[in-house]
Coordinates of C-alpha atoms and ligand atoms in Angstrom, one line a residue:
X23 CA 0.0 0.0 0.0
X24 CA 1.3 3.2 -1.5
X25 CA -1.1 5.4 0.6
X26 CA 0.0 8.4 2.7
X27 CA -3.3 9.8 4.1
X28 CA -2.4 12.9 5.4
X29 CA -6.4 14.0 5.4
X30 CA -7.4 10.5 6.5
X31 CA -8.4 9.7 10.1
X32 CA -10.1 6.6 11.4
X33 CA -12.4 6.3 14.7
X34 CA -12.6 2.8 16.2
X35 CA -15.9 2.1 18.1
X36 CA -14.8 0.5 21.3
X37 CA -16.4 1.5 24.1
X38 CA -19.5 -1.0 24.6
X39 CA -20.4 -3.6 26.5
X40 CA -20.3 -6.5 24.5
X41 CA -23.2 -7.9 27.0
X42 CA -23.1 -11.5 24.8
X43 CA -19.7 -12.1 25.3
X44 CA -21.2 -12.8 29.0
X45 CA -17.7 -12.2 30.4
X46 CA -15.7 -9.8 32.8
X47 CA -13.1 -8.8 30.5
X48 CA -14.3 -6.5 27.9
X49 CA -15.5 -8.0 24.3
X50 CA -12.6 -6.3 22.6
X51 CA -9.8 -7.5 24.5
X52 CA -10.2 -10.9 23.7
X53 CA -8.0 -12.8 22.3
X54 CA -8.0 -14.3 18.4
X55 CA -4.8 -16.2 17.9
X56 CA -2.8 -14.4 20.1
X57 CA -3.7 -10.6 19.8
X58 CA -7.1 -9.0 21.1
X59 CA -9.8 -8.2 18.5
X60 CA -9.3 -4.8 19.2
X61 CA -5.4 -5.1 18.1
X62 CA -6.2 -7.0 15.1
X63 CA -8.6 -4.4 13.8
X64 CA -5.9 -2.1 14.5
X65 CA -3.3 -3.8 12.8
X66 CA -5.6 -3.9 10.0
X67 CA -5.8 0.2 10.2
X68 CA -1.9 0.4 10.6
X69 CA -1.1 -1.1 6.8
X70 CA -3.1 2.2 5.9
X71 CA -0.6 4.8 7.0
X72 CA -3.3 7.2 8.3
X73 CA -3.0 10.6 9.9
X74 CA -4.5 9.5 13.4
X75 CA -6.6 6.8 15.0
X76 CA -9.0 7.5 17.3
X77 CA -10.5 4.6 19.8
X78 CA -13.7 5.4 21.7
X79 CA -13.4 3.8 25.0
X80 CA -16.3 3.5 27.6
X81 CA -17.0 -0.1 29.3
X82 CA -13.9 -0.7 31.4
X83 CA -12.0 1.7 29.8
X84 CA -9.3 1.8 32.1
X85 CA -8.4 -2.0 30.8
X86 CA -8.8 -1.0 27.5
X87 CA -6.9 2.1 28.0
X88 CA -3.9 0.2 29.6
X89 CA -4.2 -2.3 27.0
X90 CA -3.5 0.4 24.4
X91 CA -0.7 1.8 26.2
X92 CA 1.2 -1.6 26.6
X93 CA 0.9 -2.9 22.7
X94 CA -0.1 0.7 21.0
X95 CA -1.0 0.8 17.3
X96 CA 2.1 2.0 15.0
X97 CA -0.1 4.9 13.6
X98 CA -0.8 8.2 16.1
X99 CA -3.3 7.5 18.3
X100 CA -5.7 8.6 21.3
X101 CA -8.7 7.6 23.4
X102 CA -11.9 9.3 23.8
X103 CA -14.2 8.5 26.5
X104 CA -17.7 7.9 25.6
X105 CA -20.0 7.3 29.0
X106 CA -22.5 6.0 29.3
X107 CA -22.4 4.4 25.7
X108 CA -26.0 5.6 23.9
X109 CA -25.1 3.6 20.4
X110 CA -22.6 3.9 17.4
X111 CA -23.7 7.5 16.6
X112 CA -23.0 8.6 20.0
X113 CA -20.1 6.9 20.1
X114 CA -18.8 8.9 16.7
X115 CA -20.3 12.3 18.6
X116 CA -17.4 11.5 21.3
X117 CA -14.5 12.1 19.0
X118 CA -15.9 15.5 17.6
X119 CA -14.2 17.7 19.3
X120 CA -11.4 16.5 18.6
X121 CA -11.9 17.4 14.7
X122 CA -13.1 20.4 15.3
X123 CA -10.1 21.9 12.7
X124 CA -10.4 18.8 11.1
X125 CA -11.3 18.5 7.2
X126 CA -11.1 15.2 5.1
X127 CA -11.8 11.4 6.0
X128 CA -13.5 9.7 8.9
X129 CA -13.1 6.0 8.3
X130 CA -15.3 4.7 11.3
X131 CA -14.5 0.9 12.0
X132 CA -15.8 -1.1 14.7
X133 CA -13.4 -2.5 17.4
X134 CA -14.8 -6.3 17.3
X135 CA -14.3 -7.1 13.7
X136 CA -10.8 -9.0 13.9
X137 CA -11.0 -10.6 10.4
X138 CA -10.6 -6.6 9.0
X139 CA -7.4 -6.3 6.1
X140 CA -5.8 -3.7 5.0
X141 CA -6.9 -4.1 1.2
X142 CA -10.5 -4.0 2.1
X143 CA -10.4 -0.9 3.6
X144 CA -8.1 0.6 1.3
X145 CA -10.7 -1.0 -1.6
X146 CA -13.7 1.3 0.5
X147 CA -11.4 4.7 0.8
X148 CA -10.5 4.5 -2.6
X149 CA -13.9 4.2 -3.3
X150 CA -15.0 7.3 -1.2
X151 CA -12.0 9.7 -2.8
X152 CA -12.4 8.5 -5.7
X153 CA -16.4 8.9 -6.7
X154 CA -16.1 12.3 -4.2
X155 CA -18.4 11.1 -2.1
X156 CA -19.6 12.3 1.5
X157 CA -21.0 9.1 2.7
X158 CA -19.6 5.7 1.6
X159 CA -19.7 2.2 3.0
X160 CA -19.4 -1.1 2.7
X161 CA -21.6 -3.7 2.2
X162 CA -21.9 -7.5 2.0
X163 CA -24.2 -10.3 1.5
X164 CA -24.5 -13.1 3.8
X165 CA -26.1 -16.6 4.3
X166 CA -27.3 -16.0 8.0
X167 CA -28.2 -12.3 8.7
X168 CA -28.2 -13.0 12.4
X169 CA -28.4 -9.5 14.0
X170 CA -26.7 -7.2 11.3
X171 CA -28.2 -4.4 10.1
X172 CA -29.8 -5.1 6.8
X173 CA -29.2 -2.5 3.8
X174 CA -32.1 -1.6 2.4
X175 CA -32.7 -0.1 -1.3
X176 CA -35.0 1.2 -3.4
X177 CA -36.6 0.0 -6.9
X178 CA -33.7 1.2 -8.7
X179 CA -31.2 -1.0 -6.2
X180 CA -30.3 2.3 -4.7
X181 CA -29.5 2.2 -1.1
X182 CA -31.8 3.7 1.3
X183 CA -31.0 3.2 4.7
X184 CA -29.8 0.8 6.9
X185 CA -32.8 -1.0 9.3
X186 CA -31.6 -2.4 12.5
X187 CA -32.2 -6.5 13.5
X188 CA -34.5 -5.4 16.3
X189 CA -36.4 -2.5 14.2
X190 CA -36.6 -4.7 11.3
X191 CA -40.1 -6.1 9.8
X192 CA -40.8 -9.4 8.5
X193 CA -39.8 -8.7 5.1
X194 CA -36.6 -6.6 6.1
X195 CA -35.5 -9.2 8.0
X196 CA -35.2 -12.0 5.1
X197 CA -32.6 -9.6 3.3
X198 CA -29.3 -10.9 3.0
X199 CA -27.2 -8.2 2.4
X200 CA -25.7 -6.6 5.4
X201 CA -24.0 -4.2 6.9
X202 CA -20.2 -4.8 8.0
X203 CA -20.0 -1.4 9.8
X204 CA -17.2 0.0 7.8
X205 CA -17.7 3.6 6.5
X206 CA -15.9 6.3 5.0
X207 CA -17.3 9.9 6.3
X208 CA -16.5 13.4 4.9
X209 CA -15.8 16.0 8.0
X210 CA -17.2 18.0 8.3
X211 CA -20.0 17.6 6.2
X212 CA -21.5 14.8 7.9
X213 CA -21.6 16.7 10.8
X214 CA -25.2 18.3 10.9
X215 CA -26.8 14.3 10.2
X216 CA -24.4 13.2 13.4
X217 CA -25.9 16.1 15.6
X218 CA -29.7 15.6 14.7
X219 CA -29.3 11.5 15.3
X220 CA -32.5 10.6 16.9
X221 CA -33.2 7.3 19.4
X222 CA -36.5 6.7 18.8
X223 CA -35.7 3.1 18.2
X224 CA -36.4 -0.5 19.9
X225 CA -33.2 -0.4 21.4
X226 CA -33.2 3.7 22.6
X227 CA -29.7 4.2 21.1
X228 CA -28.0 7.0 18.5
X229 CA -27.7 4.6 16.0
X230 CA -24.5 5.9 13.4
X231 CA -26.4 4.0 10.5
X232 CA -29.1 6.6 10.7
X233 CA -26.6 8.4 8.6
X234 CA -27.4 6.3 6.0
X235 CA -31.1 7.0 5.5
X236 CA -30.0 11.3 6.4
X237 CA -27.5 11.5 3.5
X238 CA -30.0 10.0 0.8
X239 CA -32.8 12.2 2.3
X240 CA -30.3 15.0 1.7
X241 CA -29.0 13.7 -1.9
X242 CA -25.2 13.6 -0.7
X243 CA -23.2 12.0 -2.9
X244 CA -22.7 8.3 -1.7
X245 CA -20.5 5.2 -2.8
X246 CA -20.8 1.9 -1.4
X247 CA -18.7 -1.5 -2.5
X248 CA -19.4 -4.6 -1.5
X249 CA -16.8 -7.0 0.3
X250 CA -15.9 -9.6 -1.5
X251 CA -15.6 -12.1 1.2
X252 CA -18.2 -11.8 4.4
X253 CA -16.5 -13.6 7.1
X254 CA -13.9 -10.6 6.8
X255 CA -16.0 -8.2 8.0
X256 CA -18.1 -10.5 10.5
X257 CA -18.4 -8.8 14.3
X258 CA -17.6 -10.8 17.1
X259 CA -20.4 -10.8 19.6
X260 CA -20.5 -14.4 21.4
X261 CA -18.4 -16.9 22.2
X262 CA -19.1 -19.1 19.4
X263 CA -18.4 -16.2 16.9
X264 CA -15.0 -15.6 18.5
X265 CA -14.5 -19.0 17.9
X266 CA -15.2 -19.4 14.5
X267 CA -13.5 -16.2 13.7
X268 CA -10.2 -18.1 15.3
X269 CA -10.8 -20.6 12.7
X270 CA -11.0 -18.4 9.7
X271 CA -8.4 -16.1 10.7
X272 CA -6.4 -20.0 11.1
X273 CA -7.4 -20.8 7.8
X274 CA -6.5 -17.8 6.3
X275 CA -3.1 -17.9 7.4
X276 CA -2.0 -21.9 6.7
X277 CA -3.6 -21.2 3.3
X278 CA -1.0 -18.3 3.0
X279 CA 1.6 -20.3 4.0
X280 CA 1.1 -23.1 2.4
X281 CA 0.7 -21.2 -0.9
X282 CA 3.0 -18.2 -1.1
X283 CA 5.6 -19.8 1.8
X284 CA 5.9 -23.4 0.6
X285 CA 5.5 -24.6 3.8
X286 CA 3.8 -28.3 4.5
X287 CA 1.0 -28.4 7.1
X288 CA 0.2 -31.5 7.4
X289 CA -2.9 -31.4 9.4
X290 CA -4.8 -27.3 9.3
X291 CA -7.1 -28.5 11.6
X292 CA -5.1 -29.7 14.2
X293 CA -2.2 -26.4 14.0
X294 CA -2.9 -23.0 15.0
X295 CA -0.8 -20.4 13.7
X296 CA -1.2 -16.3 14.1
X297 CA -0.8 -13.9 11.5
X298 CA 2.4 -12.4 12.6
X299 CA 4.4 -15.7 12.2
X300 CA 6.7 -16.2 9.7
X301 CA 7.8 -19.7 8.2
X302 CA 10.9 -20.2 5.2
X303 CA 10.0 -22.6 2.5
X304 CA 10.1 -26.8 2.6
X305 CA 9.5 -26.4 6.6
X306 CA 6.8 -28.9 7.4
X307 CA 4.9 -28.1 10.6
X308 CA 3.9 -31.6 12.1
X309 CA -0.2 -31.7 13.6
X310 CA -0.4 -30.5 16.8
X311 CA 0.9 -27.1 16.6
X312 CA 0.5 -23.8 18.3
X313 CA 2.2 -21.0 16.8
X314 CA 1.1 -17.6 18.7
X315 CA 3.3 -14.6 18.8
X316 CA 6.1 -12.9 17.0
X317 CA 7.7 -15.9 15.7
X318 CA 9.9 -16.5 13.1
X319 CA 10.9 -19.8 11.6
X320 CA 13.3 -20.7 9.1
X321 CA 13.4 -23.0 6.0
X322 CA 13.8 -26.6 5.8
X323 CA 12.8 -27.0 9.8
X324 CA 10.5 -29.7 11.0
X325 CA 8.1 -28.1 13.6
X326 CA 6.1 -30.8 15.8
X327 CA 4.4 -32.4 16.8
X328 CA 3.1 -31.1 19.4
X329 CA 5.2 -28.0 19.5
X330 CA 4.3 -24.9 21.2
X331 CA 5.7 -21.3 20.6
X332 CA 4.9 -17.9 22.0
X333 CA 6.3 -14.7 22.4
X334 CA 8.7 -13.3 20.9
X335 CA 10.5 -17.1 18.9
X336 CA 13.5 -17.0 16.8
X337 CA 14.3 -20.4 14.5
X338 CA 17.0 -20.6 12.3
X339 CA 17.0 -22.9 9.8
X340 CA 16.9 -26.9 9.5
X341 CA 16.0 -27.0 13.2
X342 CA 14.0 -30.1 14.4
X343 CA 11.4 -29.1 16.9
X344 CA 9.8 -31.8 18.2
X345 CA 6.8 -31.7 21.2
X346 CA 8.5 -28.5 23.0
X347 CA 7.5 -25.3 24.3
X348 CA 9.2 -22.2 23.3
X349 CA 8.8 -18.9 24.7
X350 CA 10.6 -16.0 24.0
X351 CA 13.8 -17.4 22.9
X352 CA 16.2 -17.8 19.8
X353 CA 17.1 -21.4 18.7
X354 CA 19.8 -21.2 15.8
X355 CA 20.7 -23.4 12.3
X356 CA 20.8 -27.3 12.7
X357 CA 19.2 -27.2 16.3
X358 CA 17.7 -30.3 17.2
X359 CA 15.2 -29.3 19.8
X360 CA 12.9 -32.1 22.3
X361 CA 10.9 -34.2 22.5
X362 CA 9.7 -32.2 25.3
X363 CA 12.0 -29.4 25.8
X364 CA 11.1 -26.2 27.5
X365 CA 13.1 -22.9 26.4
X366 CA 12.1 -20.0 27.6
X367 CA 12.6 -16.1 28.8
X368 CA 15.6 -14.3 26.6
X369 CA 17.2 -18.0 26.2
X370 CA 19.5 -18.6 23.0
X371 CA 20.4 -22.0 21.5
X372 CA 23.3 -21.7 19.4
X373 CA 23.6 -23.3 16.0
X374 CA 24.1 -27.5 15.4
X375 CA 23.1 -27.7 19.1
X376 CA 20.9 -30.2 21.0
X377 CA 18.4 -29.1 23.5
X378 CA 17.0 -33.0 24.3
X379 CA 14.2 -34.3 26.1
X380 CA 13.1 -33.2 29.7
X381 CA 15.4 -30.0 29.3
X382 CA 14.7 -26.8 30.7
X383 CA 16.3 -23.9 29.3
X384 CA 15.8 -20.2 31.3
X385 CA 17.1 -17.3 30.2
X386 CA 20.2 -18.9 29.4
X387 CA 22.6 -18.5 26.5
X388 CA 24.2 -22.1 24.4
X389 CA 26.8 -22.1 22.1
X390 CA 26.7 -23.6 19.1
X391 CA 27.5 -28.0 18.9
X392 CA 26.6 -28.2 22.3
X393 CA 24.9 -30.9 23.7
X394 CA 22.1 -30.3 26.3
X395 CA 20.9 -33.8 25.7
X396 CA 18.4 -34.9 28.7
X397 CA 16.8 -34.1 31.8
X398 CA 18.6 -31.1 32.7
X399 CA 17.0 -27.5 34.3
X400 CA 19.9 -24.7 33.0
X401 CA 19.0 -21.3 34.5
X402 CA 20.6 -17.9 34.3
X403 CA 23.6 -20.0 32.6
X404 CA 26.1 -18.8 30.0
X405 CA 27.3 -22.6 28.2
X406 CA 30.2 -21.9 26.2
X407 CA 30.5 -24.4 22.2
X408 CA 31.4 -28.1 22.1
X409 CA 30.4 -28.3 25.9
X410 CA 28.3 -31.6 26.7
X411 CA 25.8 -31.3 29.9
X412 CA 25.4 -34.8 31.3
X413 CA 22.1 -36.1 31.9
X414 CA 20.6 -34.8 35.1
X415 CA 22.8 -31.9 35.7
X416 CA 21.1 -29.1 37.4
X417 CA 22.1 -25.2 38.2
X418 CA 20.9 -24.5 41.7
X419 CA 20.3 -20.8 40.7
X420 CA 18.1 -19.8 43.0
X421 CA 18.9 -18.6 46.7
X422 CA 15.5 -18.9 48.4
X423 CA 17.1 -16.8 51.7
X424 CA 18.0 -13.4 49.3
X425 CA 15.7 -14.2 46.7
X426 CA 18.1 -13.8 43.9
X427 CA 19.0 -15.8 41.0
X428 CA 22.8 -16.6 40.2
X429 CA 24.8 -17.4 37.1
X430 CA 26.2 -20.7 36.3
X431 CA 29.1 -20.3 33.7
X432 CA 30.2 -23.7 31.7
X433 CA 32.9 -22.7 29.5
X434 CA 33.7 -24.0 26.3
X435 CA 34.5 -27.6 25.7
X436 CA 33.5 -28.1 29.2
X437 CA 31.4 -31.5 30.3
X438 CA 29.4 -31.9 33.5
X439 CA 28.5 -35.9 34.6
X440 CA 25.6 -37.1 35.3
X441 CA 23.6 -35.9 38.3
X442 CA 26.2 -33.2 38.9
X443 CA 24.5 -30.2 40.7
X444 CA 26.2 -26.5 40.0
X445 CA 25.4 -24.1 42.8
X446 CA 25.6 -20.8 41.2
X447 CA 27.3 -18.6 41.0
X448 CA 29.8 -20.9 40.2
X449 CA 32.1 -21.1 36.7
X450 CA 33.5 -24.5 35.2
X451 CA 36.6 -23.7 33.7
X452 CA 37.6 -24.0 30.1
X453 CA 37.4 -28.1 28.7
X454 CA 37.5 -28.8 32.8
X455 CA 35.6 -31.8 33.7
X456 CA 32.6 -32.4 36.5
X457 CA 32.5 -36.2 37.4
X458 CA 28.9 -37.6 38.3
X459 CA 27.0 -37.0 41.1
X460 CA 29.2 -34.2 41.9
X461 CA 27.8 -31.1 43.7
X462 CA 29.9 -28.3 42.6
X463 CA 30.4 -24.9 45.0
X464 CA 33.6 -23.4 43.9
X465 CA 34.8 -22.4 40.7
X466 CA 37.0 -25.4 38.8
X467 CA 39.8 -24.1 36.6
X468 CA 40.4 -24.7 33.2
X469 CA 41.3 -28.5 32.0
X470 CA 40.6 -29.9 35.5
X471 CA 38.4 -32.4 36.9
X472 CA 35.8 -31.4 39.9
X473 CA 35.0 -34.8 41.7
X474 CA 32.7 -34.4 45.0
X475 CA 31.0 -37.6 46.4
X476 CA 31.1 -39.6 48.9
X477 CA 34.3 -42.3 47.7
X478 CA 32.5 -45.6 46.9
X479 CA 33.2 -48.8 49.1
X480 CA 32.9 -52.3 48.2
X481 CA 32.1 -54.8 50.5
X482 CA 33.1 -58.7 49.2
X483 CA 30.7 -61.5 49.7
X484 CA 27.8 -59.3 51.8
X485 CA 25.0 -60.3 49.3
X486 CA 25.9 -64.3 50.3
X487 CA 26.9 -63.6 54.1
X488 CA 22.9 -62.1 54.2
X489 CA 21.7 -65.0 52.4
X490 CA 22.8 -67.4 55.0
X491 CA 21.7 -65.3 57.6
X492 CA 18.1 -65.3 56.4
X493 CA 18.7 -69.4 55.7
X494 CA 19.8 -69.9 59.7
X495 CA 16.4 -68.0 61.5
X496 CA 14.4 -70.4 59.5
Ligands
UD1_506 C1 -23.7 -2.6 14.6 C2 -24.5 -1.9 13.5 C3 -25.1 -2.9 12.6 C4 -24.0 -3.7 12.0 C5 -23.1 -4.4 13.0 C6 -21.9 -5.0 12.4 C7 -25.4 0.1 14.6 C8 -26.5 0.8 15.2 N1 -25.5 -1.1 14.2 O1 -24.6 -3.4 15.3 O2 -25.8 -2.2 11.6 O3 -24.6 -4.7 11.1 O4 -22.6 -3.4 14.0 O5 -21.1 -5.7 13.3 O6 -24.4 0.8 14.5 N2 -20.0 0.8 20.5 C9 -19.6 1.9 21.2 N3 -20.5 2.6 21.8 C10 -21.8 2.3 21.9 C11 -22.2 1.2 21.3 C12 -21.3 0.4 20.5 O7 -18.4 2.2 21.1 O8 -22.5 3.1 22.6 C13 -19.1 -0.1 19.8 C14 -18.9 -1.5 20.3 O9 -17.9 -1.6 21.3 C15 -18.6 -2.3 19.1 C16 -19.3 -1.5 17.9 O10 -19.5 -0.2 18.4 O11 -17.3 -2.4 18.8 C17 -20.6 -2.1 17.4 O12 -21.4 -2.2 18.5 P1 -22.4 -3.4 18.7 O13 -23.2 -3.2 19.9 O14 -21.7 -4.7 18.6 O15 -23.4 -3.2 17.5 P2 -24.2 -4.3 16.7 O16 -25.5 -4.5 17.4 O17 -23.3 -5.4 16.3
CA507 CA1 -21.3 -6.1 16.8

């Protein structure tokens, strides 16, 4: 998108209650694969490279508010507090002031339509500048109207208004074609039909598609386009629709991927993968899959079963990820990750390394042909290349009397035995060796060996001696 809107400004309608939802948090911060309706929409909005976005807030706006604050959209941005929430055209009345120097585009959106891209709404504004139009929206046509708004139009197919679910009659109710809640507005033109919004209605509420029915009345120039695909623009208002809007917004993106990235999925139904992930060709991404975050994944990798990422995931690539969790960490080249590994927090697997099964990773850095290989918990650790960490070995990082974590450092070419514990902070020297079961509290220089156990004794014949014992009290 080429678009530079300097005269463009969109309001988001986020301030009800989103009473179907039947939930404390509100509607709009939900989440759909990983980022709240309310961000998706948004992300949607920042591909258009507008002048300012302005998000109505009302029910629980402070969560909303701080919400904003800790993921904000790229584009400028502010809140505008709408209480208590009277409808969509009251809503739009909130962010007047604000214009009030204003003259160009409002592109009104609403904040529970996650399914929202870019080119759609670039498709409606190019529409709106284009024809010159004051009022312009979108419409689309549906199999289930459910409780849309239905567009209504004349003999001619000319649109006349928009009628409500709840103020519909029989016959308005069997239309199918429906409206998304999308609109371009010229400001301030539009402004008188805002200001006379009546609420004589079923539901007592400023309704913004009244706006509709005012700018034919007045003979304002109008354009309209019709989505080419309705689940886009579907709302979420229940449960189930969040759902399914999961599952298209899933769809979507392994169809993407599978298409453009040349990536094998072998089961869709079973993998869910956000928008924001990334995958490099002739990776195949085993059933199981849960992909959520900002993740990127190189080529050629095997991901799965099973496997679990979040946050912020680097993968290099030909890395084997098999039934592990992954959480804001870096895994390099020719990694060969689980089965069920756990790297997380700021941890970094260098490349041709092996993070094996029952391993815990925390915020700890690996170098690269290391081997990690089974049931070890490595925390606040710095493991230097070639180093080999024996089965079982643990960092005791944690001092429960200060409450502070300490750093383990295993230098390079370094190996620990099995069952060797290292109480941080505590640093294995360069290629130095730990024997098994030792526990290690002082720092073990370069090229040495660390041996602390008890020494082993063996005592000849005790097996028989107890045998005859046991025969004699017979
Ligand atoms: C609205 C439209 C309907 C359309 C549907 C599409 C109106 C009157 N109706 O109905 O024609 O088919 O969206 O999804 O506009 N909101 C506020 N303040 C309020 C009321 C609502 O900010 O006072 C926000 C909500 O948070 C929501 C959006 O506006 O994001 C839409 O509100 P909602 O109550 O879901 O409207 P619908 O009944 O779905
Ligand atoms: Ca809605």
């Amino acid at each position: 998108m080429t678009r530079s809107e300097k005269n463009v400004r969109a309001v988001v309608l986020a301030a009800g209650l989103g009473k179907r939802m039947k939930s404390e948090l509100p509607k709009v911060l939900h989440p759909v694969l990983g980022k709240t309706i309310l961000g998706r929409v948004l992300s949607a909005l920042d591909g258009l490279n507008l002048e300012h976005i302005h998000i109505v807030v009302g029910h629980k706006a402070d969560d909303v508010q701080a919400y904003l604050e800790s993921q904000p959209p790229k584009t400028p941005w502010s809140t505008h507090l709408q209480k208590p929430q009277l409808g969509t055209g009251h809503a739009l009345s909130m962010v007047a002031p604000a214009l009030a120097t204003f003259k160009g585009t409002v592109l009104v959106a609403c904040g529970d339509t996650p399914l929202l891209t870019s080119e759609t709404v670039d498709g409606l504004l190019e529409a709106h500048q284009g024809q010159k139009s004051i009022v312009s929206l979108l419409t689309t046509v549906v199999p289930d109207a459910k409780s849309y708004g239905r567009i209504v139009r004349d003999g001619q197919g000319r649109i006349e208004k928009i009628v409500e679910d709840k103020d519909a009659n029989e016959k308005e109710k069997q239309i199918k074609e429906i409206n998304p809640a999308i609109y371009c507005f010229q400001w301030p033109e539009i402004k008188p039909g805002l200001t006379g919004l009546k609420n004589d209605n079923k539901q007592g509420e400023y309704y913004l598609t009244d706006l509709i029915g005012w700018a034919v009345s007045e003979k304002l120039p109008m354009a309209s386009s019709v989505a080419y695909d309705w689940k886009e623009v579907s709302g979420i208002n229940s449960r189930l629709e969040l759902q399914e809007a999961g599952r298209l917004l899933r769809d979507r993106v392994i169809t993407k991927l599978a298409l453009e990235s040349g990536v094998t999925i072998v089961d869709p139904e079973s993998t869910w993968i956000s928008p924001e992930v990334t995958i490099g060709a002739d990776s195949t991404v085993l059933p199981g899959c849960f992909l959520e975050g900002d993740i990127e994944i190189g080529g050629n990798c095997i991901i799965g079963p099973h496997t679990t990422m979040t946050g912020v995931v680097r993968v290099g690539d030909s890395a084997a990820i098999i039934q592990s969790l992954v959480t804001d960490s870096e895994i390099g080249n020719d990694c060969r990750v689980g089965p069920f590994a756990h790297i997380r927090f700021n941890s970094f697997v260098g490349d041709e390394t092996r993070i094996g099964n029952f391993v815990e990773l925390k915020k700890t850095t690996v170098g690269t042909k290391t081997n990690v290989s089974h049931l070890s918990y490595v925390g606040d650790a710095e493991i230097g290349h070639g180093a080999n960490i024996g089965a079982g070995t643990i960092t005791a990082n944690y001092d429960h009397i200060s409450k502070t974590k300490n750093r383990t450092v295993v230098k390079d070419g370094a190996s620990t035995g099995s069952n060797s514990v290292l109480v941080a902070p505590v640093t294995i020297g360069k290629e130095a060796v730990v024997a098994a079961g030792t526990i290690v509290t002082k720092d073990v220089p370069d090229e040495s060996l660390a041996v602390g156990r008890a020494r082993q004794e063996n005592k000849a014949d005790w097996v028989s001696y107890k045998k005859r014992q046991a025969a004699q009290k017979v």
